[in-house]
Every structure is written in structure tokens, then in C-alpha cells.
CSV table of N, CA and C in Angstrom, one decimal:
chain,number,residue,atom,x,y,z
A,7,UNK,N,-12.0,1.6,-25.3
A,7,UNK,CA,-11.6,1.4,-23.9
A,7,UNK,C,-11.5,0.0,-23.5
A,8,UNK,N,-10.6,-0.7,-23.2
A,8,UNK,CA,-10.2,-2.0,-23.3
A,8,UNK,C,-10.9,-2.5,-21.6
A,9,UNK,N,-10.9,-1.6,-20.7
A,9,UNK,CA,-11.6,-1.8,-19.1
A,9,UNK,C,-13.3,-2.1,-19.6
A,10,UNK,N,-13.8,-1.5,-20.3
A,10,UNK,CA,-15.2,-2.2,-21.2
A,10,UNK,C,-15.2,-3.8,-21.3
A,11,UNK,N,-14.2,-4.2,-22.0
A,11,UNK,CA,-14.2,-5.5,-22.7
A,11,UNK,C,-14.0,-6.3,-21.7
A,12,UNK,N,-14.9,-7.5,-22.5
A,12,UNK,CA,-15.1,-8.7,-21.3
A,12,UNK,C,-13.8,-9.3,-21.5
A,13,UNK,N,-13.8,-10.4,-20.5
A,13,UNK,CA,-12.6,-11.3,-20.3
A,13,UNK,C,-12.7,-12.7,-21.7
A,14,UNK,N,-11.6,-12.5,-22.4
A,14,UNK,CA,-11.5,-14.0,-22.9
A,14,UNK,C,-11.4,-14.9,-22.3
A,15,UNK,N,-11.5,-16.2,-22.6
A,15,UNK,CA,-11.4,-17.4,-21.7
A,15,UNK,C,-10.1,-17.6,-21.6
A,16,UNK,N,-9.1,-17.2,-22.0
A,16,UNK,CA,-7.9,-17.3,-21.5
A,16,UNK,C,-8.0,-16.5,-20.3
A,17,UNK,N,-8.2,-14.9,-20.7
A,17,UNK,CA,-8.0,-13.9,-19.4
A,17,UNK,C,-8.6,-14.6,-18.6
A,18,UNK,N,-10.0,-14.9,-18.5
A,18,UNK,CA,-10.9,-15.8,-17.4
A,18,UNK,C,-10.1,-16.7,-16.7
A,19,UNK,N,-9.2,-17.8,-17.3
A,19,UNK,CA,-8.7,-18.7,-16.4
A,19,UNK,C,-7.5,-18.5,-16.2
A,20,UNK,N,-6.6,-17.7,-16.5
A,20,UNK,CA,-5.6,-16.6,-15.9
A,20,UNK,C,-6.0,-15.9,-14.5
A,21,UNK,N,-6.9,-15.3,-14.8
A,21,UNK,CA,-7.5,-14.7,-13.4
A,21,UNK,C,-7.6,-15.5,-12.4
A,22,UNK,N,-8.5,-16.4,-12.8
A,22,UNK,CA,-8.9,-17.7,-11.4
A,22,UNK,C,-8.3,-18.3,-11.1
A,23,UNK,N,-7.0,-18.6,-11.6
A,23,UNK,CA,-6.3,-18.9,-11.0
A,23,UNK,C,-5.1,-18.1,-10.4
A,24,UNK,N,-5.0,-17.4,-10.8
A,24,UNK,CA,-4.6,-16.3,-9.5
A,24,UNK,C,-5.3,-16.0,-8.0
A,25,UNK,N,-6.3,-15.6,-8.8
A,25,UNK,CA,-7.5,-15.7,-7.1
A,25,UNK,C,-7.3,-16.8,-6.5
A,26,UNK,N,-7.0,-18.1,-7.1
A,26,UNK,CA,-7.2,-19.3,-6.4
A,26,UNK,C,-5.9,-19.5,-5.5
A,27,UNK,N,-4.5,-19.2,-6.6
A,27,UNK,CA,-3.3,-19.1,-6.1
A,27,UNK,C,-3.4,-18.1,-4.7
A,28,UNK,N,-3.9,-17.2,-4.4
A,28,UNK,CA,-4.1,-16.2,-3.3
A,28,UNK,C,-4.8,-16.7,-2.0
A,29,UNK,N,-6.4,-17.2,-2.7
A,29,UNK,CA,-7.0,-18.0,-1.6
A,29,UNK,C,-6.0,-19.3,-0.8
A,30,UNK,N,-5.4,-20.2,-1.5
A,30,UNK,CA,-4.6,-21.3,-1.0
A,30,UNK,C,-3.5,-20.5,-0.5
A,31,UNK,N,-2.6,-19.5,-1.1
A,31,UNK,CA,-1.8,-19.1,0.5
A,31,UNK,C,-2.6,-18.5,1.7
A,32,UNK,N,-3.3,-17.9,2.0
A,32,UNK,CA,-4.3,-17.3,2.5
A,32,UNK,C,-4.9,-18.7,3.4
A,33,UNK,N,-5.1,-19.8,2.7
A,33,UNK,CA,-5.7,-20.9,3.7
A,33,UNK,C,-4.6,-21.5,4.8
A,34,UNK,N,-3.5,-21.4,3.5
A,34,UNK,CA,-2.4,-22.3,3.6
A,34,UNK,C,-2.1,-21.1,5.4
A,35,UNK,N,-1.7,-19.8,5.2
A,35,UNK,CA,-1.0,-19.0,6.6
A,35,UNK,C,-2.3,-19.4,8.2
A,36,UNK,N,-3.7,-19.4,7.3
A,36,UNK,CA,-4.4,-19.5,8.6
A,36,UNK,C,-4.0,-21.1,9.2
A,37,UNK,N,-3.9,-21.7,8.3
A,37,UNK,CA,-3.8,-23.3,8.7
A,37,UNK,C,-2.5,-23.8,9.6
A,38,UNK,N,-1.9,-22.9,9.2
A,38,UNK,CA,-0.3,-22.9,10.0
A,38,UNK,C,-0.3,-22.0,11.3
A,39,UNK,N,-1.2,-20.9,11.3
A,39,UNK,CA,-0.7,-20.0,12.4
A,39,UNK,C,-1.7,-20.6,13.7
A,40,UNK,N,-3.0,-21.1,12.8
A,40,UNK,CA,-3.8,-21.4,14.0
A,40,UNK,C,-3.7,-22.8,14.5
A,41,UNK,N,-2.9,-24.1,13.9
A,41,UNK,CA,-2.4,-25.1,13.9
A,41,UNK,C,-4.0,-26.0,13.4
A,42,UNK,N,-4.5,-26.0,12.5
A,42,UNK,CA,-5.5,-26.4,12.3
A,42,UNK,C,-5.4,-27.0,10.8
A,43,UNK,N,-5.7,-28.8,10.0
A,43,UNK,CA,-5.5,-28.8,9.1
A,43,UNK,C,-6.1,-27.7,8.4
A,44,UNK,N,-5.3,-27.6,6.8
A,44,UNK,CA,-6.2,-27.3,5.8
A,44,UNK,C,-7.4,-27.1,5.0
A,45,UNK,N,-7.6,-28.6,5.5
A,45,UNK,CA,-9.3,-28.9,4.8
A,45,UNK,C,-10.0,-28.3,5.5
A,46,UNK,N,-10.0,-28.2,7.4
A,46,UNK,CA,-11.2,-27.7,8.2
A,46,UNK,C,-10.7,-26.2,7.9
A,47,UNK,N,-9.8,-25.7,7.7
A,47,UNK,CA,-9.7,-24.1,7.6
A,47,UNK,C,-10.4,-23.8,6.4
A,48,UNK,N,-10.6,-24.4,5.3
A,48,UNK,CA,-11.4,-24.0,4.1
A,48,UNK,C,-13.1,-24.8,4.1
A,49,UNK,N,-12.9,-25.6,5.3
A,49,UNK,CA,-14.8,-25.3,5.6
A,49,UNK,C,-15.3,-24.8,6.2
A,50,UNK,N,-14.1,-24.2,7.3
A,50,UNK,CA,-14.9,-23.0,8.1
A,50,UNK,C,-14.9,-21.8,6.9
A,51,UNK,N,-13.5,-21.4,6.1
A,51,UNK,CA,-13.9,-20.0,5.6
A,51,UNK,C,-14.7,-19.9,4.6
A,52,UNK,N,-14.8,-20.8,3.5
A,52,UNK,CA,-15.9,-20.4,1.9
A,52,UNK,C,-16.2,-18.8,2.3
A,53,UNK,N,-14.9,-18.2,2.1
A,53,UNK,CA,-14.9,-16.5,1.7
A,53,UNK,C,-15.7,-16.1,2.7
A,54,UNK,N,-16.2,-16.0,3.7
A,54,UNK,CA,-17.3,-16.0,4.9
A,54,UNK,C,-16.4,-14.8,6.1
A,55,UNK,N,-16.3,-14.1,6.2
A,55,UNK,CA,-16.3,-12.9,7.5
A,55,UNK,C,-16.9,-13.3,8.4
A,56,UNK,N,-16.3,-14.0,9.6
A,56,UNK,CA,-16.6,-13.6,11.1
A,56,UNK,C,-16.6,-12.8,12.2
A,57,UNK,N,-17.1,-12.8,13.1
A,57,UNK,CA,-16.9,-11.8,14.2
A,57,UNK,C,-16.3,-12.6,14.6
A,58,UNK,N,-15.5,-12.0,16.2
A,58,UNK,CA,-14.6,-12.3,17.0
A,58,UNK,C,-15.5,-13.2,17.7
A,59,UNK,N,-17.0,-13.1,18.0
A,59,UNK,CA,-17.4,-14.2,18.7
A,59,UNK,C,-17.7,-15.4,18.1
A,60,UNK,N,-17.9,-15.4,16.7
A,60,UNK,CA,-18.1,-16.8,15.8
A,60,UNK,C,-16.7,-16.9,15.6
A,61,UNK,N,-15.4,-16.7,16.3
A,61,UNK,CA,-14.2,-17.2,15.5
A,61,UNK,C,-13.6,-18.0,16.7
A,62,UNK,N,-13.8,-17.4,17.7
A,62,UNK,CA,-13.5,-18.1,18.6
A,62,UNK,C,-13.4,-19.8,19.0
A,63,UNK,N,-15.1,-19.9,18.7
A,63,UNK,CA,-15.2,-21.1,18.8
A,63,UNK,C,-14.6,-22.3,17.7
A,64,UNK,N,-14.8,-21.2,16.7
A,64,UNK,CA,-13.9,-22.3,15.4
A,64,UNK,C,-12.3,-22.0,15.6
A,65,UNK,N,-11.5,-21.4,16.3
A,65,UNK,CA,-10.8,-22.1,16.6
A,65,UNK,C,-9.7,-21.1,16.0
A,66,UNK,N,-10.5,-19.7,15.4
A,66,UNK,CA,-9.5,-18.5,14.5
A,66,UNK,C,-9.1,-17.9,15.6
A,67,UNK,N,-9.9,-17.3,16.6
A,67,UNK,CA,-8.9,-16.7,17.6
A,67,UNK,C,-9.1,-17.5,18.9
A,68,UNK,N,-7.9,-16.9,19.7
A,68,UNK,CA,-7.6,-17.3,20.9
A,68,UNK,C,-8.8,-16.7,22.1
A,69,UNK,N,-8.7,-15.5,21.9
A,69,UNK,CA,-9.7,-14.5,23.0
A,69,UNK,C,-10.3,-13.2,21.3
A,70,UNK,N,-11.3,-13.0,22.3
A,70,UNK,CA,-12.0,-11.6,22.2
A,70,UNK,C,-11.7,-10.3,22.8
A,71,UNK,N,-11.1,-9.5,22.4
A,71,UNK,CA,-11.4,-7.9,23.3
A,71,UNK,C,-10.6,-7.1,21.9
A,72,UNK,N,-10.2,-5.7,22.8
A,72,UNK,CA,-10.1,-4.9,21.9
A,72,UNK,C,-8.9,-4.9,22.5
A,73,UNK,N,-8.4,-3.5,21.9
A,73,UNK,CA,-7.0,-3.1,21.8
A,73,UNK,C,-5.9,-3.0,23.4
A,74,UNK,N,-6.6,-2.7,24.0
A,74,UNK,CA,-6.0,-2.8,25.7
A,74,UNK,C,-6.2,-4.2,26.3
A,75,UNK,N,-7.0,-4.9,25.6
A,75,UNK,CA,-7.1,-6.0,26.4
A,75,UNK,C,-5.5,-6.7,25.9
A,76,UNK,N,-5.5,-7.0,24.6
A,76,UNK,CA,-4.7,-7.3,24.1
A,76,UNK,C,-3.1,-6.6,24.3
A,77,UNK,N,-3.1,-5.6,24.9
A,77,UNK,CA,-1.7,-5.0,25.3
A,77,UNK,C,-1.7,-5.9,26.4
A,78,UNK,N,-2.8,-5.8,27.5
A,78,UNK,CA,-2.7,-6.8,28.7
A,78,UNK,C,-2.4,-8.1,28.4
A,79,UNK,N,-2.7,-8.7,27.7
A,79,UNK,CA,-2.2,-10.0,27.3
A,79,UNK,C,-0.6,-10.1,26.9
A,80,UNK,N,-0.4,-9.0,26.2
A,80,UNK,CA,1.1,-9.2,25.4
A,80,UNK,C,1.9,-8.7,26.8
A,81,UNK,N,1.9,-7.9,27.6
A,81,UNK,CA,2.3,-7.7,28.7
A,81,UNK,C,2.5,-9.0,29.4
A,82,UNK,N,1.3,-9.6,29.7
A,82,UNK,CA,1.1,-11.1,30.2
A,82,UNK,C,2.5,-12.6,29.5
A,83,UNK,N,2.3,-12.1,28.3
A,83,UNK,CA,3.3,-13.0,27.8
A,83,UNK,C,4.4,-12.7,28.1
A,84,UNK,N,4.6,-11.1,28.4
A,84,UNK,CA,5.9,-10.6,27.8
A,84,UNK,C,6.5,-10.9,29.4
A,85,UNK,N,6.2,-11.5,30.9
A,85,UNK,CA,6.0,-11.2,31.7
A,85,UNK,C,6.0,-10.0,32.6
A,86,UNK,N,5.3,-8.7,32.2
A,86,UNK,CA,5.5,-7.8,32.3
A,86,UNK,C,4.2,-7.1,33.3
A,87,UNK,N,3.3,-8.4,33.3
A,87,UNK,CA,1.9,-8.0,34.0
A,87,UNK,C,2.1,-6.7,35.2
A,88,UNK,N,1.7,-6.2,35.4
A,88,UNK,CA,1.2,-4.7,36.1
A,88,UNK,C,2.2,-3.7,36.5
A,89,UNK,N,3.3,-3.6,35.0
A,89,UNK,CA,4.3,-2.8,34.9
A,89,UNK,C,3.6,-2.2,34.0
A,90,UNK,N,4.0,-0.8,34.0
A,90,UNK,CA,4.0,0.4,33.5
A,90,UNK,C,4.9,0.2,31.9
A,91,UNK,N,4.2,0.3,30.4
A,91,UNK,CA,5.3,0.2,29.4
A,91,UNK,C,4.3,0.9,28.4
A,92,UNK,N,5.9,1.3,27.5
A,92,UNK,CA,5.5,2.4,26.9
A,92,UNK,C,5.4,2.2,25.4
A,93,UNK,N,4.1,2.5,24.7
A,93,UNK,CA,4.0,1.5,23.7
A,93,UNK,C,4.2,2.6,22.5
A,94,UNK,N,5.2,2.0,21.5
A,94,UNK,CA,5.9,2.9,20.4
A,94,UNK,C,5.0,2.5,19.0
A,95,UNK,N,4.4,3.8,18.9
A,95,UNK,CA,3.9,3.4,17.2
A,95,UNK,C,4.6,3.0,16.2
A,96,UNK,N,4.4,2.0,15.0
A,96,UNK,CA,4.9,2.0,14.2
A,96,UNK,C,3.9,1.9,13.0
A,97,UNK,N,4.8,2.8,11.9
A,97,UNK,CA,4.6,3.1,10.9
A,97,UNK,C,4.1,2.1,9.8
A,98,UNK,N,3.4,2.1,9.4
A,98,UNK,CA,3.1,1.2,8.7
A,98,UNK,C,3.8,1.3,7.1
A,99,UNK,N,3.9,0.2,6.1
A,99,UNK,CA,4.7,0.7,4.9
A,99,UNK,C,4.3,1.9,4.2
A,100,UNK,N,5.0,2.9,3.5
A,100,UNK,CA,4.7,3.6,3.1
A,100,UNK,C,4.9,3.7,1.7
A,101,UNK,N,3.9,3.9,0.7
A,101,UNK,CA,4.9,3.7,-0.5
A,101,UNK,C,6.0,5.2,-1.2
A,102,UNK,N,6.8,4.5,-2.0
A,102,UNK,CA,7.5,5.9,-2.2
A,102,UNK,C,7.1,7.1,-2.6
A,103,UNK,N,5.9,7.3,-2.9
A,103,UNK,CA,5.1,8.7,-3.0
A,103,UNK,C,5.1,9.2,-1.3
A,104,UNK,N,4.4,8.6,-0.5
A,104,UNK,CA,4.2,8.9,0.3
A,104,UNK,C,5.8,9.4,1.4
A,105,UNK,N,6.3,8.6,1.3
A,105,UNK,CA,7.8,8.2,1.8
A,105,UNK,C,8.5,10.0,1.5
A,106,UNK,N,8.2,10.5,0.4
A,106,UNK,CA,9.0,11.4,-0.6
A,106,UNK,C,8.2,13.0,0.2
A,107,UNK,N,6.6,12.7,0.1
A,107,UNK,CA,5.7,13.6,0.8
A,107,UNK,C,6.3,13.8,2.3
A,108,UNK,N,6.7,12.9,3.2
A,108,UNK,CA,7.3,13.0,4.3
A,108,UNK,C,8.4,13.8,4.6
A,109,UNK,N,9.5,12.9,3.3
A,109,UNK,CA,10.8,13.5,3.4
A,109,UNK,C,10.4,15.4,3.3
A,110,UNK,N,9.9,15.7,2.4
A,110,UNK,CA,9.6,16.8,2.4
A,110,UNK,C,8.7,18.1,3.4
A,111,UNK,N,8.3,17.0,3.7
A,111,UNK,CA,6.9,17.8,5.0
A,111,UNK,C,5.7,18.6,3.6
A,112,UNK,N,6.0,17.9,2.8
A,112,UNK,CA,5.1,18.6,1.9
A,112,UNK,C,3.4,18.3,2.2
A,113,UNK,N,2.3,18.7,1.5
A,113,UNK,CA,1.3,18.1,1.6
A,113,UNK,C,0.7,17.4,0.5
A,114,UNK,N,-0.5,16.5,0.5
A,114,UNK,CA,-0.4,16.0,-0.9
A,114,UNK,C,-0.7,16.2,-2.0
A,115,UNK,N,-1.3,17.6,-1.9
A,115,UNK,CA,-1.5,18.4,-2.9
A,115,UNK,C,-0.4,18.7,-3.3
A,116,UNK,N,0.4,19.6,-2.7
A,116,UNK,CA,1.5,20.2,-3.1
A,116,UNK,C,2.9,18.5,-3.9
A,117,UNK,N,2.5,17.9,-3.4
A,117,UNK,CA,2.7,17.0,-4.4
A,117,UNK,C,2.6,16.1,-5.6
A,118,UNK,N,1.6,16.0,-5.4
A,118,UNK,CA,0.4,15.9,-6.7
A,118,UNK,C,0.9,16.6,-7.8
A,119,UNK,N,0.8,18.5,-7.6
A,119,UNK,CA,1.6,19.5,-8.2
A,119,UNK,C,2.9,19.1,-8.5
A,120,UNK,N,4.1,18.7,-7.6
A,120,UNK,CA,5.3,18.0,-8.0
A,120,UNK,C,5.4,17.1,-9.0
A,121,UNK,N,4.7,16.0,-8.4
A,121,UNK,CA,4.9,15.3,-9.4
A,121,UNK,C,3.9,14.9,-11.2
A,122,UNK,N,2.7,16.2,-11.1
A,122,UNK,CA,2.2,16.4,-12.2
A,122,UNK,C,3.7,17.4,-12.9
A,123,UNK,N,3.9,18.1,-12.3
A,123,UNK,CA,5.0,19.5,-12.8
A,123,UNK,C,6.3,18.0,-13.8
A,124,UNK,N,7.1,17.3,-12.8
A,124,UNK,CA,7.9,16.5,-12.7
A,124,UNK,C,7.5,15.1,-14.5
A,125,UNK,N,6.4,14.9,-14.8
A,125,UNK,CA,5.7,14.2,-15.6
A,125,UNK,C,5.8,15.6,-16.7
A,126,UNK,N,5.4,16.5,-16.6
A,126,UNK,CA,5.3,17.2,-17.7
A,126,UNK,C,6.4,17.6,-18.2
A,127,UNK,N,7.3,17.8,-17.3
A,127,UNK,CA,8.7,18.6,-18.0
A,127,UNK,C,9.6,17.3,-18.4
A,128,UNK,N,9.4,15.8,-18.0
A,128,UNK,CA,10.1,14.7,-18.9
A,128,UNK,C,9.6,15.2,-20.5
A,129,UNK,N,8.9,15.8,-20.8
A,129,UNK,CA,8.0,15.9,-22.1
A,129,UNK,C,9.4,16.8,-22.9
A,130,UNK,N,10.1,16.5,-24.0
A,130,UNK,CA,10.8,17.2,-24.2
A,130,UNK,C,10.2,18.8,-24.9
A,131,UNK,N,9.2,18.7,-25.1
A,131,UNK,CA,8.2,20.1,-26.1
A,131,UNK,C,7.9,21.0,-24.4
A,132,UNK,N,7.7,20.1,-23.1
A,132,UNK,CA,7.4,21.2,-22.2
A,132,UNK,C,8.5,21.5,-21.6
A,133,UNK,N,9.7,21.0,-21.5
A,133,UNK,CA,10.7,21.3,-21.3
A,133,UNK,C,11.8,22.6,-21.8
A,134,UNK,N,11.4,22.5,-23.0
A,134,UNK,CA,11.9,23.7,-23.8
A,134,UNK,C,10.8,25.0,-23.7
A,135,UNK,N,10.1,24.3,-23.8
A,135,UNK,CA,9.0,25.8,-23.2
A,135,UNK,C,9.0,26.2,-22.0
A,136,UNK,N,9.6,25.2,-21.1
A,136,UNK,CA,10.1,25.9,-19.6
A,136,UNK,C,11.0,26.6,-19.8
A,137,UNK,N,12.2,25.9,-20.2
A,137,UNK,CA,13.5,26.7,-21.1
A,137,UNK,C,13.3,28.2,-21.5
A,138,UNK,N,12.5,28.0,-22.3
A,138,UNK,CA,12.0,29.8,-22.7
A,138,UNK,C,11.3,30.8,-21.9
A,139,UNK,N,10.6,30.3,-21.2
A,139,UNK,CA,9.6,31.0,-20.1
A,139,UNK,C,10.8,31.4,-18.9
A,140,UNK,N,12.0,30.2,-18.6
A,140,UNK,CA,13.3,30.8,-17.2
A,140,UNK,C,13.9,32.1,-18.3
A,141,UNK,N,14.2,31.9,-19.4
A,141,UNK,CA,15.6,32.7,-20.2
A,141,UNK,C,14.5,34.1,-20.3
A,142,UNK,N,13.5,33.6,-20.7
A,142,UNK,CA,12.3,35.2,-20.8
A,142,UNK,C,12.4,35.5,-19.0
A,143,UNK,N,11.9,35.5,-18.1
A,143,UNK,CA,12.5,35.4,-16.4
A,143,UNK,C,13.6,36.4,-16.6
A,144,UNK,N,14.3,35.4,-16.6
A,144,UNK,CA,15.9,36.2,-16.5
A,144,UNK,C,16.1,37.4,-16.9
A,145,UNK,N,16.0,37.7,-18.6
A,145,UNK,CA,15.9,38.6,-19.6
A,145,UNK,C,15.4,39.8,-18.4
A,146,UNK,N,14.0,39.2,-18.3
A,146,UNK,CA,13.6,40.7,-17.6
A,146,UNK,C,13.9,41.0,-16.6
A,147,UNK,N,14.9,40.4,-15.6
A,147,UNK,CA,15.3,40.8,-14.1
A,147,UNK,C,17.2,41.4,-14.9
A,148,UNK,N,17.2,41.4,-16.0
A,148,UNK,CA,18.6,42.3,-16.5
A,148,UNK,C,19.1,41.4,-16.7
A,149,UNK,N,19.2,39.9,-17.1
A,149,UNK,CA,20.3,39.2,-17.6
A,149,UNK,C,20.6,39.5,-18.7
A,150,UNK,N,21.7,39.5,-19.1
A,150,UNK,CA,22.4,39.1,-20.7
A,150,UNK,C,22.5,37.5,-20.8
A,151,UNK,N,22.0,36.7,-21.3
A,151,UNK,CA,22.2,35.5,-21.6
A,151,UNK,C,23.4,35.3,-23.2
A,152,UNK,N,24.0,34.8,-22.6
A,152,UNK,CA,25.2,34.4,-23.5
A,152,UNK,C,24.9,33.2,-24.4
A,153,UNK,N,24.5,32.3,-23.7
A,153,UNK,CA,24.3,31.1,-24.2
A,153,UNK,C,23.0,30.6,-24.0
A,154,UNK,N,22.2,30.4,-24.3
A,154,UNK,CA,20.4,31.0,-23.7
A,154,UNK,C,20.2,29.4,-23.7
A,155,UNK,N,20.9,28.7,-24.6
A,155,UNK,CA,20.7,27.0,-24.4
A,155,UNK,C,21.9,26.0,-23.5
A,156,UNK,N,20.8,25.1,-22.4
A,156,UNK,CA,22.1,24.6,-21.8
A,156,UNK,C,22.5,23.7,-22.4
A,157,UNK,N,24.0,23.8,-22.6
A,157,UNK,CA,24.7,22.7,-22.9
A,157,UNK,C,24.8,21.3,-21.9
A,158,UNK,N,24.7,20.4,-23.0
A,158,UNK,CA,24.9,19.0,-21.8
A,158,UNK,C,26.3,18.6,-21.1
């Protein structure tokens, strides 16, 4: 099982630097959005999770509240203050499993089933044994099969 085995020192510094490549965009988007250099955005974070009330003062957020406060505010910006508007969910990405579940109204079991079914019949040996199990089907609902194999 190769998930057992430790990291070579190559894989090791392959990895770290990926994580590191991630952390520096990561510093790099807070440092830009909150207009704050770089260096102080990476001494406030050393990987550290704040609350909204320790962020404030360092300078990560603007305000504190929750979700309505925050519509009041965007309202505020939008200059829209104490009008009535109507707020449209959106969907967040879906990936194309999910996307396909939808299209379908299926559930995700019943997909799961799809696409385990869909994985097995690529198999050319389950394929032909589906092959035989429709032509057996048929047979017994009174077909005559002429040609029992499909041609391509």
C-alpha cells in the first residue's frame, strides 16, 4: 500500500513547497484585499484562526455581524438603505457528478448505482455478459434474434 510509505526527501520538499506556494498566494489575496503589506499580513496569520472580534482590530475585517447585518450594509453600499430587495440564491460550483445528479433529479444513491453500473459495463467481459443476460430477456419475451451480436 504505497499511502503507508513515508515521504522521500524529494516527495517532502515537493510537498513544502506546494504548501508554501499556497500559503504565499493566500497571504499574497489577504494583503491585496485588505490593503495591508505582506510582511504584517504573515505576522498577524502564522496559520492562526481568528474570531471576527480579534480580526477586526488587526485590520482583516471591516465590521462584525452576521448575515442580515451584512445584507444591511450591502444595501447601504448599494444605496438601497430601507428598500425592500429580493435576495437570489446562488448556487455554489457543482462538480460534474453532482451537475449530472441534478440534471437528472436523480438521488445519490441512485447514482452511485449509475455510475458503479456505467464503470462495470466499460469492462469488456461485463459487457458481454450484459449482452447475454438482454438476448436471454428477449428470447423469453418471444424474440427470434437474428443476429444476437451487435454489429458496430
Amino acid at each position: 500500500d504505497g499511502a503507508a510509505q513515508p515521504f522521500t526527501p524529494r516527495q517532502r520538499a515537493a510537498f513544502s513547497a506546494q504548501v508554501d506556494k499556497i500559503y504565499d498566494g493566500f497571504i499574497t489575496r489577504v494583503a491585496t484585499g485588505r490593503r495591508l503589506p505582506p510582511d504584517r499580513v504573515r505576522e498577524i496569520a502564522k496559520g492562526r484562526v481568528w474570531t471576527g472580534a480579534q480580526a477586526k482590530p488587526l485590520g482583516l475585517v471591516d465590521e462584525v455581524g452576521g448575515f442580515y447585518a451584512a445584507v444591511d450594509k450591502a444595501k447601504t453600499l448599494a444605496g438601497l438603505s430601507g428598500q425592500s430587495v429580493h435576495l437570489k440564491p446562488v448556487a455554489a460550483h457543482r462538480s460534474p457528478f453532482e451537475a449530472l445528479e441534478r440534471a437528472l433529479g436523480a438521488g445519490s444513491a441512485s447514482m452511485r448505482t449509475l455510475m458503479t453500473a456505467i464503470q462495470v459495463l466499460s469492462d469488456p467481459r461485463a459487457a458481454a455478459l450484459a449482452d447475454q443476460f438482454n438476448q436471454a430477456r428477449l428470447q423469453a419475451r418471444g424474440a427470434n434474434l437474428i443476429a444476437p451480436v451487435q454489429l458496430p
